[in-house]
Amino acid sequence: MGGSGREPLSILFTHYGEPWIRGSEQVLIDLTTNLDRDRFNPVVWCNQAPVGEALEKAGLTVYRQDFTSFFNYGSPRFNASRYLSFVAEGLRIVKKHRIALLHSNGAAPHQWLMPVALRARLPLVAHLHTNYLRRERFASLLHQANAIVGVSQ
């Protein structure tokens, strides 16, 4: 990789969160900004301005979209066309940046990244920052992840 003449491996990091920078947002910022840029090209797809702006300032390519998390308690009614628009946008970003690995920063974006991973034939890593109820784990398609990374006490 670095120094070998190969292009850096492009990774799509996807985050769904609230308009602040706290635990999972800070983990994402730390992870993406500290990767060896000779070996890795982080691309970020998120829904909130604070994390997106922080990563843009750090020189990363950032896409923002008004995501909706479906299938959880308190979520809006499922809207198939909205859901499929997330999958279509994910596939567009994957193709544009020749993404080789998908990273879901939490369970919510995993629910639309899993179809992207299957369609594009890419591995998907779920990075979880809290405990999820069994129903949430299945609704977010976490059981289909290639790998799951969790925080610990």
GROMACS .gro file of N, CA and C in nm:
model
  459
    1MET      N    1   0.083  -0.117   0.000
    1MET     CA    2   0.000   0.000   0.000
    1MET      C    3   0.088   0.123   0.000
    2GLY      N    4   0.090   0.204   0.108
    2GLY     CA    5   0.167   0.327   0.108
    2GLY      C    6   0.307   0.306   0.054
    3GLY      N    7   0.343   0.384  -0.047
    3GLY     CA    8   0.475   0.372  -0.105
    3GLY      C    9   0.485   0.268  -0.215
    4SER      N   10   0.383   0.183  -0.228
    4SER     CA   11   0.387   0.077  -0.328
    4SER      C   12   0.326   0.121  -0.461
    5GLY      N   13   0.275   0.243  -0.467
    5GLY     CA   14   0.213   0.291  -0.588
    5GLY      C   15   0.064   0.261  -0.594
    6ARG      N   16   0.011   0.189  -0.498
    6ARG     CA   17  -0.132   0.161  -0.494
    6ARG      C   18  -0.208   0.279  -0.437
    7GLU      N   19  -0.330   0.291  -0.483
    7GLU     CA   20  -0.418   0.394  -0.427
    7GLU      C   21  -0.462   0.352  -0.287
    8PRO      N   22  -0.490   0.449  -0.199
    8PRO     CA   23  -0.540   0.415  -0.066
    8PRO      C   24  -0.674   0.342  -0.075
    9LEU      N   25  -0.699   0.254   0.019
    9LEU     CA   26  -0.824   0.181   0.028
    9LEU      C   27  -0.934   0.276   0.075
   10SER      N   28  -1.039   0.290  -0.003
   10SER     CA   29  -1.149   0.380   0.034
   10SER      C   30  -1.249   0.310   0.123
   11ILE      N   31  -1.283   0.375   0.235
   11ILE     CA   32  -1.376   0.322   0.334
   11ILE      C   33  -1.489   0.423   0.351
   12LEU      N   34  -1.613   0.376   0.343
   12LEU     CA   35  -1.728   0.463   0.367
   12LEU      C   36  -1.773   0.445   0.512
   13PHE      N   37  -1.760   0.552   0.590
   13PHE     CA   38  -1.805   0.556   0.730
   13PHE      C   39  -1.940   0.625   0.731
   14THR      N   40  -2.042   0.558   0.785
   14THR     CA   41  -2.176   0.615   0.787
   14THR      C   42  -2.223   0.631   0.930
   15HIS      N   43  -2.273   0.753   0.960
   15HIS     CA   44  -2.315   0.786   1.096
   15HIS      C   45  -2.452   0.850   1.096
   16TYR      N   46  -2.539   0.801   1.184
   16TYR     CA   47  -2.671   0.860   1.208
   16TYR      C   48  -2.672   0.904   1.353
   17GLY      N   49  -2.699   1.033   1.378
   17GLY     CA   50  -2.699   1.079   1.515
   17GLY      C   51  -2.774   1.208   1.534
   18GLU      N   52  -2.757   1.265   1.649
   18GLU     CA   53  -2.820   1.390   1.688
   18GLU      C   54  -2.725   1.506   1.657
   19PRO      N   55  -2.773   1.630   1.663
   19PRO     CA   56  -2.689   1.745   1.624
   19PRO      C   57  -2.590   1.788   1.734
   20TRP      N   58  -2.501   1.699   1.769
   20TRP     CA   59  -2.398   1.728   1.869
   20TRP      C   60  -2.278   1.637   1.843
   21ILE      N   61  -2.172   1.666   1.917
   21ILE     CA   62  -2.056   1.577   1.914
   21ILE      C   63  -2.037   1.525   2.056
   22ARG      N   64  -2.067   1.398   2.073
   22ARG     CA   65  -2.052   1.330   2.201
   22ARG      C   66  -1.976   1.201   2.176
   23GLY      N   67  -2.011   1.094   2.243
   23GLY     CA   68  -1.936   0.970   2.239
   23GLY      C   69  -1.913   0.910   2.102
   24SER      N   70  -2.019   0.863   2.035
   24SER     CA   71  -2.001   0.794   1.907
   24SER      C   72  -1.950   0.888   1.798
   25GLU      N   73  -1.990   1.014   1.806
   25GLU     CA   74  -1.941   1.113   1.709
   25GLU      C   75  -1.791   1.136   1.727
   26GLN      N   76  -1.747   1.146   1.853
   26GLN     CA   77  -1.605   1.168   1.880
   26GLN      C   78  -1.522   1.046   1.839
   27VAL      N   79  -1.577   0.928   1.862
   27VAL     CA   80  -1.508   0.806   1.819
   27VAL      C   81  -1.489   0.808   1.668
   28LEU      N   82  -1.594   0.846   1.594
   28LEU     CA   83  -1.585   0.853   1.448
   28LEU      C   84  -1.482   0.957   1.404
   29ILE      N   85  -1.483   1.072   1.466
   29ILE     CA   86  -1.385   1.177   1.434
   29ILE      C   87  -1.243   1.127   1.461
   30ASP      N   88  -1.221   1.069   1.578
   30ASP     CA   89  -1.088   1.018   1.612
   30ASP      C   90  -1.043   0.909   1.515
   31LEU      N   91  -1.133   0.818   1.484
   31LEU     CA   92  -1.098   0.707   1.395
   31LEU      C   93  -1.063   0.756   1.255
   32THR      N   94  -1.150   0.836   1.196
   32THR     CA   95  -1.129   0.877   1.057
   32THR      C   96  -1.014   0.974   1.039
   33THR      N   97  -0.992   1.061   1.136
   33THR     CA   98  -0.885   1.160   1.121
   33THR      C   99  -0.747   1.104   1.155
   34ASN      N  100  -0.743   0.988   1.219
   34ASN     CA  101  -0.614   0.930   1.256
   34ASN      C  102  -0.572   0.811   1.169
   35LEU      N  103  -0.650   0.782   1.067
   35LEU     CA  104  -0.608   0.677   0.974
   35LEU      C  105  -0.488   0.723   0.893
   36ASP      N  106  -0.403   0.631   0.855
   36ASP     CA  107  -0.289   0.660   0.768
   36ASP      C  108  -0.345   0.689   0.629
   37ARG      N  109  -0.339   0.818   0.589
   37ARG     CA  110  -0.400   0.860   0.463
   37ARG      C  111  -0.325   0.807   0.342
   38ASP      N  112  -0.203   0.757   0.360
   38ASP     CA  113  -0.134   0.691   0.249
   38ASP      C  114  -0.195   0.554   0.222
   39ARG      N  115  -0.258   0.495   0.323
   39ARG     CA  116  -0.315   0.361   0.309
   39ARG      C  117  -0.468   0.361   0.299
   40PHE      N  118  -0.532   0.462   0.359
   40PHE     CA  119  -0.678   0.464   0.366
   40PHE      C  120  -0.735   0.599   0.326
   41ASN      N  121  -0.846   0.595   0.255
   41ASN     CA  122  -0.918   0.716   0.216
   41ASN      C  123  -1.056   0.711   0.280
   42PRO      N  124  -1.074   0.780   0.395
   42PRO     CA  125  -1.204   0.778   0.460
   42PRO      C  126  -1.301   0.875   0.392
   43VAL      N  127  -1.421   0.825   0.364
   43VAL     CA  128  -1.531   0.904   0.311
   43VAL      C  129  -1.642   0.891   0.414
   44VAL      N  130  -1.706   1.003   0.450
   44VAL     CA  131  -1.807   1.000   0.556
   44VAL      C  132  -1.943   1.041   0.500
   45TRP      N  133  -2.044   0.968   0.543
   45TRP     CA  134  -2.183   0.994   0.507
   45TRP      C  135  -2.260   1.006   0.638
   46CYS      N  136  -2.313   1.123   0.667
   46CYS     CA  137  -2.378   1.147   0.796
   46CYS      C  138  -2.502   1.232   0.780
   47ASN      N  139  -2.574   1.251   0.890
   47ASN     CA  140  -2.698   1.327   0.883
   47ASN      C  141  -2.693   1.460   0.957
   48GLN      N  142  -2.593   1.486   1.035
   48GLN     CA  143  -2.591   1.609   1.116
   48GLN      C  144  -2.471   1.697   1.085
   49ALA      N  145  -2.494   1.827   1.091
   49ALA     CA  146  -2.391   1.926   1.058
   49ALA      C  147  -2.269   1.923   1.150
   50PRO      N  148  -2.283   1.916   1.283
   50PRO     CA  149  -2.163   1.927   1.367
   50PRO      C  150  -2.054   1.825   1.333
   51VAL      N  151  -2.089   1.697   1.322
   51VAL     CA  152  -1.988   1.596   1.291
   51VAL      C  153  -1.938   1.614   1.147
   52GLY      N  154  -2.029   1.644   1.055
   52GLY     CA  155  -1.989   1.664   0.916
   52GLY      C  156  -1.894   1.781   0.901
   53GLU      N  157  -1.923   1.891   0.967
   53GLU     CA  158  -1.836   2.010   0.959
   53GLU      C  159  -1.700   1.983   1.020
   54ALA      N  160  -1.696   1.912   1.132
   54ALA     CA  161  -1.567   1.880   1.196
   54ALA      C  162  -1.482   1.796   1.102
   55LEU      N  163  -1.543   1.701   1.033
   55LEU     CA  164  -1.467   1.614   0.943
   55LEU      C  165  -1.428   1.685   0.813
   56GLU      N  166  -1.512   1.774   0.766
   56GLU     CA  167  -1.476   1.854   0.648
   56GLU      C  168  -1.355   1.943   0.681
   57LYS      N  169  -1.355   2.002   0.801
   57LYS     CA  170  -1.241   2.084   0.844
   57LYS      C  171  -1.112   2.004   0.847
   58ALA      N  172  -1.125   1.875   0.876
   58ALA     CA  173  -1.008   1.786   0.881
   58ALA      C  174  -0.967   1.738   0.742
   59GLY      N  175  -1.041   1.782   0.640
   59GLY     CA  176  -1.003   1.750   0.503
   59GLY      C  177  -1.067   1.624   0.445
   60LEU      N  178  -1.167   1.569   0.512
   60LEU     CA  179  -1.233   1.449   0.463
   60LEU      C  180  -1.348   1.484   0.369
   61THR      N  181  -1.378   1.393   0.280
   61THR     CA  182  -1.494   1.405   0.193
   61THR      C  183  -1.616   1.365   0.275
   62VAL      N  184  -1.716   1.452   0.281
   62VAL     CA  185  -1.834   1.429   0.364
   62VAL      C  186  -1.960   1.449   0.280
   63TYR      N  187  -2.053   1.356   0.295
   63TYR     CA  188  -2.187   1.367   0.237
   63TYR      C  189  -2.285   1.377   0.352
   64ARG      N  190  -2.382   1.467   0.340
   64ARG     CA  191  -2.485   1.479   0.442
   64ARG      C  192  -2.621   1.448   0.382
   65GLN      N  193  -2.700   1.371   0.456
   65GLN     CA  194  -2.833   1.336   0.412
   65GLN      C  195  -2.924   1.327   0.534
   66ASP      N  196  -3.047   1.366   0.518
   66ASP     CA  197  -3.144   1.363   0.626
   66ASP      C  198  -3.197   1.221   0.641
   67PHE      N  199  -3.122   1.137   0.713
   67PHE     CA  200  -3.159   0.998   0.733
   67PHE      C  201  -3.280   0.986   0.825
   68THR      N  202  -3.348   0.874   0.814
   68THR     CA  203  -3.453   0.833   0.907
   68THR      C  204  -3.418   0.692   0.952
   69SER      N  205  -3.423   0.671   1.082
   69SER     CA  206  -3.403   0.536   1.134
   69SER      C  207  -3.538   0.470   1.145
   70PHE      N  208  -3.554   0.358   1.079
   70PHE     CA  209  -3.681   0.286   1.080
   70PHE      C  210  -3.675   0.167   1.175
   71PHE      N  211  -3.790   0.113   1.206
   71PHE     CA  212  -3.806  -0.015   1.276
   71PHE      C  213  -3.769  -0.015   1.424
   72ASN      N  214  -3.744   0.100   1.482
   72ASN     CA  215  -3.715   0.105   1.625
   72ASN      C  216  -3.833   0.167   1.697
   73TYR      N  217  -3.837   0.154   1.827
   73TYR     CA  218  -3.945   0.215   1.905
   73TYR      C  219  -3.938   0.366   1.885
   74GLY      N  220  -4.051   0.426   1.852
   74GLY     CA  221  -4.056   0.570   1.831
   74GLY      C  222  -4.016   0.614   1.691
   75SER      N  223  -3.978   0.521   1.605
   75SER     CA  224  -3.941   0.556   1.467
   75SER      C  225  -4.066   0.589   1.387
   76PRO      N  226  -4.049   0.669   1.282
   76PRO     CA  227  -4.164   0.695   1.195
   76PRO      C  228  -4.205   0.568   1.121
   77ARG      N  229  -4.325   0.570   1.068
   77ARG     CA  230  -4.374   0.457   0.988
   77ARG      C  231  -4.279   0.434   0.872
   78PHE      N  232  -4.255   0.307   0.840
   78PHE     CA  233  -4.164   0.272   0.732
   78PHE      C  234  -4.213   0.332   0.601
   79ASN      N  235  -4.120   0.393   0.529
   79ASN     CA  236  -4.148   0.452   0.398
   79ASN      C  237  -4.050   0.388   0.300
   80ALA      N  238  -4.100   0.298   0.217
   80ALA     CA  239  -4.013   0.220   0.127
   80ALA      C  240  -3.935   0.309   0.031
   81SER      N  241  -3.997   0.411  -0.025
   81SER     CA  242  -3.924   0.494  -0.121
   81SER      C  243  -3.813   0.573  -0.052
   82ARG      N  244  -3.837   0.619   0.070
   82ARG     CA  245  -3.732   0.691   0.145
   82ARG      C  246  -3.617   0.596   0.178
   83TYR      N  247  -3.652   0.477   0.227
   83TYR     CA  248  -3.551   0.376   0.258
   83TYR      C  249  -3.467   0.343   0.135
   84LEU      N  250  -3.533   0.318   0.024
   84LEU     CA  251  -3.461   0.285  -0.099
   84LEU      C  252  -3.377   0.400  -0.151
   85SER      N  253  -3.417   0.524  -0.119
   85SER     CA  254  -3.334   0.639  -0.158
   85SER      C  255  -3.202   0.639  -0.082
   86PHE      N  256  -3.202   0.591   0.043
   86PHE     CA  257  -3.078   0.580   0.119
   86PHE      C  258  -2.988   0.474   0.057
   87VAL      N  259  -3.046   0.362   0.021
   87VAL     CA  260  -2.970   0.254  -0.043
   87VAL      C  261  -2.912   0.303  -0.175
   88ALA      N  262  -2.992   0.373  -0.255
   88ALA     CA  263  -2.945   0.424  -0.385
   88ALA      C  264  -2.831   0.524  -0.367
   89GLU      N  265  -2.843   0.612  -0.268
   89GLU     CA  266  -2.736   0.709  -0.243
   89GLU      C  267  -2.609   0.638  -0.197
   90GLY      N  268  -2.625   0.538  -0.111
   90GLY     CA  269  -2.508   0.461  -0.068
   90GLY      C  270  -2.438   0.395  -0.185
   91LEU      N  271  -2.513   0.337  -0.275
   91LEU     CA  272  -2.455   0.274  -0.394
   91LEU      C  273  -2.386   0.377  -0.483
   92ARG      N  274  -2.444   0.496  -0.492
   92ARG     CA  275  -2.383   0.602  -0.573
   92ARG      C  276  -2.248   0.643  -0.514
   93ILE      N  277  -2.242   0.660  -0.382
   93ILE     CA  278  -2.117   0.698  -0.314
   93ILE      C  279  -2.014   0.587  -0.329
   94VAL      N  280  -2.056   0.462  -0.314
   94VAL     CA  281  -1.967   0.347  -0.329
   94VAL      C  282  -1.903   0.347  -0.467
   95LYS      N  283  -1.984   0.367  -0.567
   95LYS     CA  284  -1.933   0.366  -0.704
   95LYS      C  285  -1.841   0.486  -0.731
   96LYS      N  286  -1.883   0.603  -0.687
   96LYS     CA  287  -1.806   0.726  -0.713
   96LYS      C  288  -1.666   0.719  -0.652
   97HIS      N  289  -1.656   0.665  -0.531
   97HIS     CA  290  -1.528   0.663  -0.459
   97HIS      C  291  -1.460   0.527  -0.459
   98ARG      N  292  -1.514   0.434  -0.535
   98ARG     CA  293  -1.459   0.298  -0.540
   98ARG      C  294  -1.434   0.245  -0.399
   99ILE      N  295  -1.539   0.250  -0.320
   99ILE     CA  296  -1.534   0.206  -0.180
   99ILE      C  297  -1.504   0.056  -0.175
  100ALA      N  298  -1.417   0.016  -0.082
  100ALA     CA  299  -1.381  -0.125  -0.065
  100ALA      C  300  -1.434  -0.184   0.065
  101LEU      N  301  -1.474  -0.097   0.160
  101LEU     CA  302  -1.521  -0.142   0.290
  101LEU      C  303  -1.624  -0.043   0.341
  102LEU      N  304  -1.732  -0.095   0.401
  102LEU     CA  305  -1.836  -0.012   0.461
  102LEU      C  306  -1.825  -0.022   0.613
  103HIS      N  307  -1.846   0.092   0.680
  103HIS     CA  308  -1.840   0.099   0.826
  103HIS      C  309  -1.965   0.171   0.875
  104SER      N  310  -2.043   0.101   0.956
  104SER     CA  311  -2.164   0.159   1.014
  104SER      C  312  -2.132   0.203   1.157
  105ASN      N  313  -2.135   0.333   1.181
  105ASN     CA  314  -2.104   0.385   1.314
  105ASN      C  315  -2.232   0.387   1.398
  106GLY      N  316  -2.276   0.270   1.440
  106GLY     CA  317  -2.401   0.254   1.513
  106GLY      C  318  -2.493   0.161   1.436
  107ALA      N  319  -2.604   0.124   1.500
  107ALA     CA  320  -2.697   0.028   1.439
  107ALA      C  321  -2.786   0.091   1.332
  108ALA      N  322  -2.828   0.215   1.351
  108ALA     CA  323  -2.924   0.276   1.259
  108ALA      C  324  -2.878   0.275   1.114
  109PRO      N  325  -2.758   0.325   1.081
  109PRO     CA  326  -2.720   0.325   0.940
  109PRO      C  327  -2.696   0.185   0.884
  110HIS      N  328  -2.680   0.087   0.972
  110HIS     CA  329  -2.659  -0.050   0.927
  110HIS      C  330  -2.780  -0.100   0.849
  111GLN      N  331  -2.899  -0.052   0.886
  111GLN     CA  332  -3.021  -0.101   0.822
  111GLN      C  333  -3.030  -0.063   0.675
  112TRP      N  334  -2.965   0.044   0.630
  112TRP     CA  335  -2.962   0.073   0.486
  112TRP      C  336  -2.827   0.044   0.424
  113LEU      N  337  -2.723   0.028   0.504
  113LEU     CA  338  -2.592  -0.010   0.449
  113LEU      C  339  -2.585  -0.159   0.415
  114MET      N  340  -2.662  -0.241   0.487
  114MET     CA  341  -2.657  -0.385   0.459
  114MET      C  342  -2.701  -0.415   0.316
  115PRO      N  343  -2.812  -0.358   0.267
  115PRO     CA  344  -2.846  -0.379   0.126
  115PRO      C  345  -2.740  -0.324   0.030
  116VAL      N  346  -2.676  -0.214   0.068
  116VAL     CA  347  -2.567  -0.160  -0.015
  116VAL      C  348  -2.453  -0.262  -0.021
  117ALA      N  349  -2.417  -0.316   0.095
  117ALA     CA  350  -2.308  -0.414   0.101
  117ALA      C  351  -2.339  -0.537   0.016
  118LEU      N  352  -2.461  -0.587   0.027
  118LEU     CA  353  -2.499  -0.706  -0.049
  118LEU      C  354  -2.497  -0.678  -0.200
  119ARG      N  355  -2.553  -0.565  -0.238
  119ARG     CA  356  -2.560  -0.532  -0.381
  119ARG      C  357  -2.422  -0.506  -0.439
  120ALA      N  358  -2.337  -0.436  -0.363
  120ALA     CA  359  -2.203  -0.401  -0.411
  120ALA      C  360  -2.100  -0.510  -0.381
  121ARG      N  361  -2.144  -0.614  -0.307
  121ARG     CA  362  -2.056  -0.724  -0.268
  121ARG      C  363  -1.934  -0.674  -0.189
  122LEU      N  364  -1.965  -0.595  -0.086
  122LEU     CA  365  -1.862  -0.538   0.000
  122LEU      C  366  -1.881  -0.585   0.143
  123PRO      N  367  -1.772  -0.595   0.219
  123PRO     CA  368  -1.785  -0.625   0.362
  123PRO      C  369  -1.837  -0.503   0.438
  124LEU      N  370  -1.913  -0.531   0.544
  124LEU     CA  371  -1.971  -0.426   0.627
  124LEU      C  372  -1.938  -0.454   0.773
  125VAL      N  373  -1.875  -0.356   0.837
  125VAL     CA  374  -1.841  -0.363   0.979
  125VAL      C  375  -1.938  -0.274   1.056
  126ALA      N  376  -2.000  -0.330   1.158
  126ALA     CA  377  -2.088  -0.253   1.247
  126ALA      C  378  -2.008  -0.214   1.371
  127HIS      N  379  -2.005  -0.085   1.401
  127HIS     CA  380  -1.934  -0.033   1.517
  127HIS      C  381  -2.040   0.016   1.615
  128LEU      N  382  -2.062  -0.060   1.723
  128LEU     CA  383  -2.171  -0.032   1.815
  128LEU      C  384  -2.119   0.038   1.940
  129HIS      N  385  -2.200   0.134   1.987
  129HIS     CA  386  -2.158   0.218   2.099
  129HIS      C  387  -2.249   0.206   2.221
  130THR      N  388  -2.348   0.118   2.212
  130THR     CA  389  -2.441   0.099   2.322
  130THR      C  390  -2.501  -0.041   2.312
  131ASN      N  391  -2.573  -0.082   2.413
  131ASN     CA  392  -2.646  -0.209   2.407
  131ASN      C  393  -2.774  -0.189   2.326
  132TYR      N  394  -2.811  -0.287   2.249
  132TYR     CA  395  -2.934  -0.281   2.171
  132TYR      C  396  -3.022  -0.398   2.211
  133LEU      N  397  -3.152  -0.373   2.217
  133LEU     CA  398  -3.247  -0.481   2.242
  133LEU      C  399  -3.243  -0.579   2.125
  134ARG      N  400  -3.279  -0.702   2.151
  134ARG     CA  401  -3.277  -0.805   2.046
  134ARG      C  402  -3.358  -0.759   1.925
  135ARG      N  403  -3.474  -0.701   1.947
  135ARG     CA  404  -3.558  -0.653   1.837
  135ARG      C  405  -3.483  -0.550   1.752
  136GLU      N  406  -3.415  -0.455   1.818
  136GLU     CA  407  -3.339  -0.353   1.746
  136GLU      C  408  -3.224  -0.414   1.666
  137ARG      N  409  -3.160  -0.514   1.724
  137ARG     CA  410  -3.048  -0.579   1.654
  137ARG      C  411  -3.096  -0.643   1.524
  138PHE      N  412  -3.210  -0.712   1.528
  138PHE     CA  413  -3.262  -0.776   1.408
  138PHE      C  414  -3.318  -0.674   1.310
  139ALA      N  415  -3.389  -0.572   1.360
  139ALA     CA  416  -3.448  -0.469   1.273
  139ALA      C  417  -3.340  -0.391   1.200
  140SER      N  418  -3.223  -0.377   1.261
  140SER     CA  419  -3.112  -0.304   1.199
  140SER      C  420  -3.024  -0.394   1.113
  141LEU      N  421  -3.060  -0.521   1.105
  141LEU     CA  422  -2.987  -0.619   1.023
  141LEU      C  423  -2.846  -0.646   1.074
  142LEU      N  424  -2.823  -0.622   1.203
  142LEU     CA  425  -2.689  -0.643   1.259
  142LEU      C  426  -2.646  -0.789   1.251
  143HIS      N  427  -2.739  -0.880   1.250
  143HIS     CA  428  -2.706  -1.023   1.243
  143HIS      C  429  -2.643  -1.059   1.108
  144GLN      N  430  -2.646  -0.969   1.012
  144GLN     CA  431  -2.586  -0.996   0.881
  144GLN      C  432  -2.451  -0.927   0.862
  145ALA      N  433  -2.403  -0.858   0.963
  145ALA     CA  434  -2.275  -0.789   0.954
  145ALA      C  435  -2.160  -0.887   0.932
  146ASN      N  436  -2.059  -0.843   0.860
  146ASN     CA  437  -1.938  -0.926   0.845
  146ASN      C  438  -1.857  -0.927   0.972
  147ALA      N  439  -1.861  -0.817   1.045
  147ALA     CA  440  -1.790  -0.806   1.173
  147ALA      C  441  -1.861  -0.700   1.257
  148ILE      N  442  -1.854  -0.717   1.388
  148ILE     CA  443  -1.911  -0.619   1.480
  148ILE      C  444  -1.803  -0.580   1.580
  149VAL      N  445  -1.787  -0.451   1.597
  149VAL     CA  446  -1.692  -0.396   1.693
  149VAL      C  447  -1.775  -0.326   1.801
  150GLY      N  448  -1.744  -0.350   1.927
  150GLY     CA  449  -1.820  -0.288   2.035
  150GLY      C  450  -1.730  -0.217   2.134
  151VAL      N  451  -1.791  -0.128   2.206
  151VAL     CA  452  -1.719  -0.062   2.315
  151VAL      C  453  -1.732  -0.151   2.438
  152SER      N  454  -1.646  -0.131   2.534
  152SER     CA  455  -1.653  -0.211   2.656
  152SER      C  456  -1.629  -0.124   2.777
  153GLN      N  457  -1.664  -0.180   2.890
  153GLN     CA  458  -1.642  -0.108   3.014
  153GLN      C  459  -1.505  -0.142   3.064
   0.00000   0.00000   0.00000
